[in-house]
């Protein structure tokens, strides 16, 4: 109760924080793997709050077409955390969020269309979550914690060990 | 020696069921699904080991599948093998399905020409199948529920509304929202009412690969609730039973109810 009041007060005091011209952006590296049978991983990228509640879905990469293994959506629960926190309540595809799987390499993402939503996030602790799951391969999740809002630009980075390479996330400062 | 003793106890108490000595279970291929029409496939068996079919197939005559919208739907490809029954179910609706084998009937035992006779069947068949002059006749009503839950998309609750008969597990924690390292809370109802002091056994599958059953024993509280903390991901079997004398069958000495459910705990 106390927390909720504090939170609301926080929001009231902050108003709708103005972000700078800087963008929220991320890079996600899918490692090149030397395996006999390689399939591009399913990847989900989202922001969760301290209670692990998903507050924003940023990207979901999955197989959009039907294959011998059935509909691509069939394997979405393999992104276990994302499925639990968000995916299972969504109707796929999701505009501006879901898209096809991507090849190995570094992928740059900007979140222009989410900016409005980010700016409305209540002050608090959050994490960028990146989860990857690969058919006949492994599954990995990388978490990048951050605080919102912040007077300085936050540049986070972390790296996965198996299914994900380097992850960076830039959170613009607020004025 | 133990086996001898057990048979003796059986005779004494005259609970005329051999299946209760074994575990009954449904084993879903998986419990969390996604897509326009994913298919569930289920093994159904009676055995000592979880979840290995090595004793008897579980009969599917009384299979009751409740879809997310509360309607009953039929299984496909039902088959009975030597040690297990199987069936499939296309999950055409989004939400949670309750998949159950509900056996509603009676057990009886009596003496005939100096020999002990055992019988099981429906309550309606008692009159025609048991001799009217049976001596030392003992009839017990029985109601057993063997079930599991599966979800396509987000978990829902409509199919999990209590029927009001026998033992039912009612979610506090949704049965398809179970994760290792977390504690789940469920409530047991007997004929629709929360039942305290029920003794519950929880056993993780894979018993073949360990030296002990590693049973978790818990008891329901005043509200009929109990908690289980899942140490590891896997399939778990939850069993309990309850007896009382509130039977509607003529001349029956009482009523025995049983429950066995299979629950999947996912890794974090």
Coordinates of C-alpha atoms in Angstrom, one line a residue:
Chain A
X1 CA 0.0 0.0 0.0
X2 CA 2.7 2.4 1.1
X3 CA 4.7 1.5 -2.0
X4 CA 1.8 2.1 -4.2
X5 CA 1.3 5.5 -2.8
X6 CA 5.0 6.3 -3.1
X7 CA 4.9 5.1 -6.7
X8 CA 1.9 7.2 -7.5
X9 CA 3.5 10.2 -5.8
X10 CA 6.6 9.5 -7.8
X11 CA 4.7 9.5 -11.1
X12 CA 2.9 12.7 -10.1
X13 CA 6.1 14.5 -9.2
X14 CA 7.9 13.3 -12.4
X15 CA 5.0 13.9 -14.6
X16 CA 5.5 12.4 -18.0
X17 CA 9.3 12.5 -18.2
X18 CA 10.6 13.9 -21.4
X19 CA 13.2 11.8 -23.1
X20 CA 16.0 13.4 -24.9
X21 CA 16.5 13.1 -28.6
X22 CA 18.4 10.0 -28.0
X23 CA 16.8 6.7 -28.8
X24 CA 16.2 3.6 -26.8
X25 CA 18.3 1.1 -28.6
X26 CA 19.8 -2.3 -28.3
X27 CA 22.1 -4.7 -30.0
X28 CA 21.6 -8.4 -29.8
X29 CA 24.2 -10.8 -31.0
X30 CA 23.3 -14.3 -32.2
X31 CA 26.5 -16.3 -32.1
X32 CA 27.7 -18.3 -35.0
X33 CA 27.6 -21.9 -33.9
X34 CA 29.5 -24.8 -35.4
X35 CA 26.8 -27.5 -35.1
X36 CA 25.8 -30.1 -37.6
X37 CA 22.1 -29.1 -37.5
X38 CA 21.5 -25.4 -37.1
X39 CA 18.2 -23.6 -36.9
X40 CA 17.9 -19.9 -36.2
X41 CA 16.9 -19.3 -32.6
X42 CA 13.6 -17.9 -31.4
X43 CA 14.3 -14.7 -29.5
X44 CA 12.1 -12.6 -27.2
X45 CA 13.2 -9.2 -25.9
X46 CA 11.1 -7.5 -23.2
X47 CA 11.3 -5.2 -20.2
X48 CA 10.1 -6.5 -16.9
X49 CA 9.6 -4.7 -13.6
X50 CA 10.9 -5.7 -10.2
X51 CA 8.1 -8.2 -9.8
X52 CA 9.1 -9.8 -13.1
X53 CA 5.9 -8.4 -14.7
X54 CA 6.4 -7.7 -18.4
X55 CA 5.8 -4.0 -18.9
X56 CA 6.9 -3.9 -22.6
X57 CA 7.4 -6.4 -25.3
X58 CA 10.1 -5.2 -27.7
X59 CA 10.7 -8.0 -30.1
X60 CA 9.8 -11.6 -30.7
X61 CA 11.5 -13.5 -33.5
X62 CA 9.9 -16.7 -34.5
X63 CA 9.3 -18.8 -37.5
X64 CA 6.3 -17.2 -39.3
X65 CA 5.6 -19.9 -41.8
X66 CA 4.4 -23.4 -41.5
X67 CA 6.9 -26.2 -41.7
X68 CA 7.1 -29.9 -41.3
X69 CA 7.1 -29.3 -37.6
X70 CA 3.8 -27.5 -37.8
X71 CA 3.0 -23.8 -37.2
X72 CA 5.9 -21.7 -36.0
X73 CA 3.8 -20.5 -33.0
X74 CA 3.8 -24.1 -31.7
X75 CA 7.3 -23.6 -30.3
X76 CA 6.9 -20.2 -28.7
X77 CA 6.5 -21.7 -25.2
X78 CA 10.2 -22.8 -25.5
X79 CA 10.9 -19.2 -24.7
X80 CA 9.9 -20.3 -21.2
X81 CA 10.2 -17.0 -19.2
X82 CA 8.8 -14.9 -21.9
X83 CA 5.9 -17.3 -22.5
X84 CA 5.0 -17.2 -18.8
X85 CA 5.4 -13.5 -18.4
X86 CA 3.7 -12.4 -21.6
X87 CA 3.7 -14.6 -24.6
X88 CA 0.9 -16.9 -23.5
X89 CA -1.5 -14.0 -23.2
X90 CA -0.8 -12.6 -26.7
X91 CA -2.4 -13.2 -30.0
X92 CA 0.4 -13.7 -32.5
X93 CA 1.6 -12.0 -34.6
X94 CA 1.9 -8.7 -32.7
X95 CA 2.3 -5.6 -34.8
X96 CA 5.7 -3.9 -34.4
X97 CA 6.9 -6.6 -32.1
X98 CA 6.9 -10.0 -33.8
X99 CA 9.0 -10.8 -36.9
X100 CA 10.9 -13.6 -38.6
X101 CA 13.9 -15.3 -37.0
X102 CA 17.2 -13.7 -37.8
X103 CA 20.6 -15.2 -38.8
X104 CA 23.8 -15.2 -36.7
X105 CA 25.3 -11.8 -36.3
X106 CA 24.8 -8.5 -34.5
X107 CA 21.3 -7.0 -34.8
X108 CA 20.7 -3.4 -34.1
X109 CA 17.3 -2.5 -32.8
X110 CA 15.8 0.9 -32.1
X111 CA 12.6 1.4 -30.3
X112 CA 11.2 4.7 -31.7
X113 CA 7.7 3.5 -31.7
X114 CA 7.9 2.4 -28.0
X115 CA 9.3 5.8 -26.8
X116 CA 5.9 7.0 -25.8
X117 CA 5.4 4.0 -23.6
X118 CA 8.8 4.0 -22.1
X119 CA 8.3 7.6 -21.0
X120 CA 5.2 6.6 -19.1
X121 CA 6.9 3.9 -17.1
X122 CA 6.7 4.6 -13.4
X123 CA 10.0 5.3 -11.7
X124 CA 11.6 2.1 -10.5
X125 CA 13.9 -0.8 -11.1
X126 CA 13.6 -2.7 -14.4
X127 CA 15.4 -5.2 -16.5
X128 CA 15.8 -5.7 -20.2
X129 CA 15.3 -9.4 -20.8
X130 CA 16.6 -11.3 -23.8
X131 CA 15.7 -14.9 -24.1
X132 CA 16.8 -17.3 -26.9
X133 CA 15.8 -20.8 -27.7
X134 CA 17.0 -22.9 -30.6
X135 CA 15.6 -26.1 -32.1
X136 CA 17.8 -29.0 -31.3
X137 CA 19.9 -26.5 -29.4
X138 CA 19.8 -24.8 -26.0
X139 CA 18.0 -22.0 -24.3
X140 CA 19.5 -19.0 -22.6
X141 CA 18.3 -15.8 -20.9
X142 CA 20.3 -12.7 -20.3
X143 CA 19.1 -10.0 -17.9
X144 CA 20.3 -6.3 -18.0
X145 CA 19.0 -4.4 -14.9
X146 CA 18.5 -0.7 -15.0
X147 CA 16.8 2.1 -13.1
X148 CA 14.2 4.4 -14.7
X149 CA 14.3 7.3 -15.0
X150 CA 17.9 8.4 -14.8
X151 CA 19.6 11.8 -15.3
X152 CA 22.4 10.3 -17.2
X153 CA 22.3 8.0 -20.2
X154 CA 22.6 4.4 -19.2
X155 CA 24.6 2.0 -21.4
X156 CA 24.3 -1.5 -20.4
X157 CA 25.9 -4.6 -21.7
X158 CA 26.1 -8.3 -20.9
X159 CA 26.8 -11.4 -22.8
X160 CA 25.4 -14.9 -23.0
X161 CA 27.4 -18.0 -22.9
X162 CA 25.7 -20.3 -25.4
X163 CA 22.8 -19.1 -27.4
X164 CA 23.3 -15.4 -27.1
X165 CA 26.4 -13.2 -27.7
X166 CA 26.9 -9.6 -26.6
X167 CA 23.8 -7.7 -25.6
X168 CA 23.8 -3.9 -25.3
X169 CA 21.0 -1.6 -24.3
X170 CA 21.0 2.2 -24.3
X171 CA 18.5 4.1 -22.1
X172 CA 18.4 7.8 -22.8
X173 CA 18.7 10.2 -19.9
X174 CA 15.7 12.3 -18.8
X175 CA 15.8 16.0 -18.6
Chain B
X1 CA 6.5 -61.3 4.1
X2 CA 5.2 -57.8 3.6
X3 CA 3.1 -59.0 0.7
X4 CA 1.6 -61.7 2.9
X5 CA 0.8 -59.2 5.6
X6 CA -0.7 -56.8 3.1
X7 CA -3.0 -59.4 1.6
X8 CA -4.1 -60.3 5.1
X9 CA -4.8 -56.6 6.0
X10 CA -6.7 -56.4 2.7
X11 CA -8.9 -59.3 3.7
X12 CA -9.5 -58.0 7.1
X13 CA -10.5 -54.5 6.1
X14 CA -12.2 -55.9 3.0
X15 CA -11.6 -52.9 0.9
X16 CA -12.3 -54.8 -2.2
X17 CA -10.0 -53.2 -4.6
X18 CA -6.6 -54.3 -5.8
X19 CA -6.0 -51.3 -7.9
X20 CA -5.7 -49.1 -4.8
X21 CA -2.4 -50.8 -4.1
X22 CA -1.1 -49.3 -7.3
X23 CA -0.9 -45.8 -8.6
X24 CA -3.3 -44.6 -11.3
X25 CA -2.2 -41.9 -13.5
X26 CA -2.6 -39.9 -16.7
X27 CA 0.6 -38.7 -18.3
X28 CA 0.2 -35.8 -20.7
X29 CA 2.8 -35.3 -23.4
X30 CA 3.2 -31.8 -22.2
X31 CA 0.9 -29.3 -20.4
X32 CA 1.8 -25.9 -22.0
X33 CA 0.8 -25.4 -25.6
X34 CA 0.7 -22.7 -28.2
X35 CA -0.7 -22.4 -31.7
X36 CA -4.0 -22.7 -33.6
X37 CA -4.5 -26.4 -33.0
X38 CA -1.7 -28.2 -31.0
X39 CA -2.4 -31.8 -30.1
X40 CA -2.1 -33.3 -26.7
X41 CA -1.4 -37.0 -26.4
X42 CA -1.9 -38.8 -23.1
X43 CA -0.8 -42.2 -21.6
X44 CA -3.1 -43.7 -19.0
X45 CA -2.0 -46.5 -16.8
X46 CA -2.0 -48.2 -13.4
X47 CA 1.5 -49.1 -12.0
X48 CA 3.7 -48.9 -9.0
X49 CA 6.3 -46.8 -10.7
X50 CA 5.8 -43.2 -11.9
X51 CA 5.4 -42.8 -14.8
X52 CA 6.2 -46.2 -16.3
X53 CA 3.5 -48.4 -17.9
X54 CA 4.4 -51.9 -16.7
X55 CA 1.2 -53.2 -15.0
X56 CA -2.2 -52.4 -16.4
X57 CA -3.8 -50.0 -18.8
X58 CA -6.2 -47.5 -17.3
X59 CA -9.7 -47.9 -18.7
X60 CA -10.9 -44.9 -20.7
X61 CA -14.6 -45.6 -20.6
X62 CA -15.2 -42.8 -18.2
X63 CA -12.9 -40.2 -19.7
X64 CA -14.4 -36.8 -19.1
X65 CA -12.6 -33.9 -20.9
X66 CA -13.8 -30.4 -20.0
X67 CA -12.7 -27.7 -22.6
X68 CA -11.8 -24.1 -21.6
X69 CA -15.4 -23.0 -22.4
X70 CA -16.8 -25.5 -19.9
X71 CA -18.2 -27.9 -22.5
X72 CA -17.3 -31.6 -22.7
X73 CA -15.2 -32.7 -25.7
X74 CA -14.2 -36.1 -27.0
X75 CA -10.7 -37.6 -27.2
X76 CA -9.4 -39.0 -30.5
X77 CA -7.5 -42.2 -31.3
X78 CA -8.4 -43.9 -28.1
X79 CA -6.6 -47.2 -27.8
X80 CA -5.8 -49.8 -25.1
X81 CA -2.5 -51.6 -25.1
X82 CA -1.1 -54.3 -22.9
X83 CA 0.2 -51.9 -20.3
X84 CA -1.3 -48.5 -21.2
X85 CA -4.1 -46.7 -22.8
X86 CA -3.6 -43.7 -25.0
X87 CA -5.6 -40.9 -26.5
X88 CA -5.1 -37.7 -28.3
X89 CA -6.8 -34.4 -28.0
X90 CA -6.7 -31.4 -30.4
X91 CA -6.6 -28.3 -28.4
X92 CA -8.9 -26.1 -30.6
X93 CA -9.8 -23.7 -27.8
X94 CA -7.5 -21.3 -25.9
X95 CA -7.3 -21.8 -22.2
X96 CA -7.2 -24.7 -19.8
X97 CA -8.6 -28.2 -20.3
X98 CA -9.4 -30.5 -17.5
X99 CA -8.7 -34.1 -18.6
X100 CA -10.1 -36.7 -16.2
X101 CA -11.1 -40.3 -15.8
X102 CA -14.0 -40.3 -13.4
X103 CA -15.1 -43.7 -12.0
X104 CA -18.4 -43.7 -10.2
X105 CA -19.5 -47.0 -8.9
X106 CA -19.3 -49.5 -6.1
X107 CA -17.2 -52.4 -4.7
X108 CA -18.7 -55.4 -3.0
X109 CA -17.6 -58.6 -1.4
X110 CA -19.6 -61.6 0.0
X111 CA -19.3 -65.2 0.7
X112 CA -20.6 -67.8 -1.7
X113 CA -20.2 -71.6 -1.0
X114 CA -17.6 -70.7 1.6
X115 CA -15.6 -68.7 -0.9
X116 CA -15.0 -65.0 -0.8
X117 CA -16.4 -63.2 -3.9
X118 CA -15.3 -59.8 -5.1
X119 CA -17.2 -57.5 -7.4
X120 CA -17.0 -54.0 -8.8
X121 CA -19.4 -52.2 -11.1
X122 CA -22.0 -49.5 -11.3
X123 CA -24.4 -48.8 -8.4
X124 CA -27.2 -49.6 -10.8
X125 CA -25.9 -53.1 -11.4
X126 CA -25.7 -54.1 -7.8
X127 CA -29.2 -55.5 -7.6
X128 CA -28.9 -57.7 -10.8
X129 CA -25.4 -58.9 -10.3
X130 CA -25.1 -59.6 -6.6
X131 CA -27.1 -62.6 -5.3
X132 CA -29.9 -61.5 -3.0
X133 CA -29.0 -64.1 -0.5
X134 CA -25.3 -63.3 -0.4
X135 CA -23.9 -63.8 3.1
X136 CA -21.5 -61.3 4.8
X137 CA -22.2 -58.9 2.0
X138 CA -20.3 -55.7 2.2
X139 CA -20.9 -52.9 -0.3
X140 CA -18.8 -49.8 -0.5
X141 CA -19.6 -46.9 -2.8
X142 CA -16.5 -45.6 -4.7
X143 CA -15.8 -42.4 -6.5
X144 CA -12.4 -41.9 -8.1
X145 CA -11.0 -39.1 -10.1
X146 CA -7.7 -39.4 -12.1
X147 CA -6.9 -36.2 -13.9
X148 CA -4.5 -33.7 -15.4
X149 CA -4.6 -30.2 -16.7
X150 CA -3.3 -28.7 -19.9
X151 CA -3.4 -25.2 -21.3
X152 CA -3.2 -23.7 -24.8
X153 CA -2.2 -20.1 -24.4
X154 CA -3.0 -18.4 -21.1
X155 CA -4.3 -20.4 -18.2
X156 CA -8.0 -20.1 -17.6
X157 CA -10.4 -21.2 -14.8
X158 CA -13.8 -22.1 -16.4
X159 CA -13.0 -25.8 -16.9
X160 CA -11.8 -26.0 -13.3
X161 CA -15.0 -25.1 -11.6
X162 CA -15.9 -27.8 -9.0
X163 CA -18.4 -30.4 -10.1
X164 CA -19.3 -31.0 -6.5
X165 CA -18.9 -34.7 -6.4
X166 CA -16.0 -36.7 -4.9
X167 CA -12.6 -35.2 -4.3
X168 CA -11.6 -32.3 -6.4
X169 CA -8.4 -30.2 -6.6
X170 CA -9.2 -26.5 -6.9
X171 CA -6.5 -24.1 -7.8
X172 CA -5.2 -21.3 -5.7
X173 CA -2.1 -21.6 -7.8
X174 CA -3.1 -22.5 -11.4
X175 CA -2.1 -26.1 -12.1
X176 CA -0.5 -25.0 -15.4
X177 CA 1.5 -22.2 -13.8
X178 CA 4.0 -24.3 -11.7
X179 CA 7.7 -23.6 -11.7
X180 CA 10.6 -25.1 -9.9
X181 CA 11.8 -23.2 -6.8
X182 CA 8.2 -21.9 -6.2
X183 CA 5.5 -22.9 -3.8
X184 CA 2.1 -23.8 -5.1
X185 CA -1.1 -23.8 -3.1
X186 CA -4.2 -26.0 -3.9
X187 CA -7.4 -26.7 -2.2
X188 CA -9.1 -30.1 -1.9
X189 CA -12.9 -30.2 -1.9
X190 CA -15.0 -33.3 -0.9
X191 CA -18.4 -33.1 -2.5
X192 CA -17.8 -29.4 -3.1
X193 CA -16.8 -28.5 0.4
X194 CA -13.2 -27.7 1.6
X195 CA -11.9 -30.7 3.5
X196 CA -9.4 -30.4 6.3
X197 CA -6.9 -33.1 7.5
X198 CA -6.7 -34.8 4.2
X199 CA -3.4 -36.7 3.9
X200 CA -1.7 -36.0 0.6
X201 CA 1.2 -37.8 -1.1
X202 CA 3.3 -36.0 -3.7
X203 CA 5.8 -38.0 -5.8
X204 CA 7.9 -36.8 -8.6
X205 CA 8.1 -39.0 -11.7
X206 CA 11.3 -40.8 -12.6
X207 CA 11.1 -43.2 -9.7
X208 CA 13.1 -45.8 -11.7
X209 CA 16.1 -43.6 -11.5
X210 CA 16.3 -43.2 -7.8
X211 CA 16.5 -45.4 -4.8
X212 CA 13.6 -44.1 -2.8
X213 CA 10.1 -42.8 -3.6
X214 CA 11.0 -39.4 -2.0
X215 CA 7.4 -38.9 -1.1
X216 CA 6.3 -35.5 0.1
X217 CA 3.5 -35.8 2.7
X218 CA 1.3 -32.9 3.4
X219 CA -2.1 -32.4 5.1
X220 CA -4.9 -29.9 4.3
X221 CA -5.6 -27.1 6.7
X222 CA -8.9 -25.8 7.9
X223 CA -9.7 -24.3 4.5
X224 CA -8.8 -27.6 2.7
X225 CA -5.6 -26.0 1.4
X226 CA -2.1 -27.4 1.2
X227 CA 1.2 -26.3 -0.3
X228 CA 3.9 -27.9 -2.2
X229 CA 7.3 -26.5 -3.0
X230 CA 8.8 -27.8 -6.2
X231 CA 12.5 -28.5 -5.8
X232 CA 12.9 -29.6 -9.4
X233 CA 11.1 -29.3 -12.7
X234 CA 9.3 -32.5 -13.8
X235 CA 6.0 -34.4 -13.7
X236 CA 4.5 -34.8 -10.3
X237 CA 1.8 -37.1 -9.0
X238 CA -0.6 -35.9 -6.3
X239 CA -2.7 -38.5 -4.5
X240 CA -5.2 -38.5 -1.7
X241 CA -8.3 -40.3 -0.6
X242 CA -11.2 -39.9 1.8
X243 CA -13.8 -42.1 3.4
X244 CA -17.1 -41.4 5.0
X245 CA -20.5 -43.1 5.5
X246 CA -22.6 -40.7 3.5
X247 CA -23.6 -43.1 0.8
X248 CA -26.8 -43.1 -1.2
X249 CA -26.4 -46.8 -2.2
X250 CA -28.8 -49.0 -0.3
X251 CA -27.1 -51.3 2.2
X252 CA -23.6 -49.8 1.5
X253 CA -21.4 -49.4 4.5
X254 CA -19.8 -46.3 3.3
X255 CA -18.1 -44.4 0.6
X256 CA -14.6 -44.3 -0.5
X257 CA -13.3 -41.4 -2.7
X258 CA -9.9 -41.2 -4.3
X259 CA -8.0 -38.6 -6.3
X260 CA -4.8 -38.8 -8.4
X261 CA -3.6 -35.9 -10.4
X262 CA -0.5 -35.3 -12.6
X263 CA 1.1 -31.9 -12.7
X264 CA 3.9 -30.6 -14.7
X265 CA 6.5 -28.3 -13.1
X266 CA 8.5 -26.3 -15.5
X267 CA 12.1 -25.0 -15.2
X268 CA 12.5 -21.3 -14.6

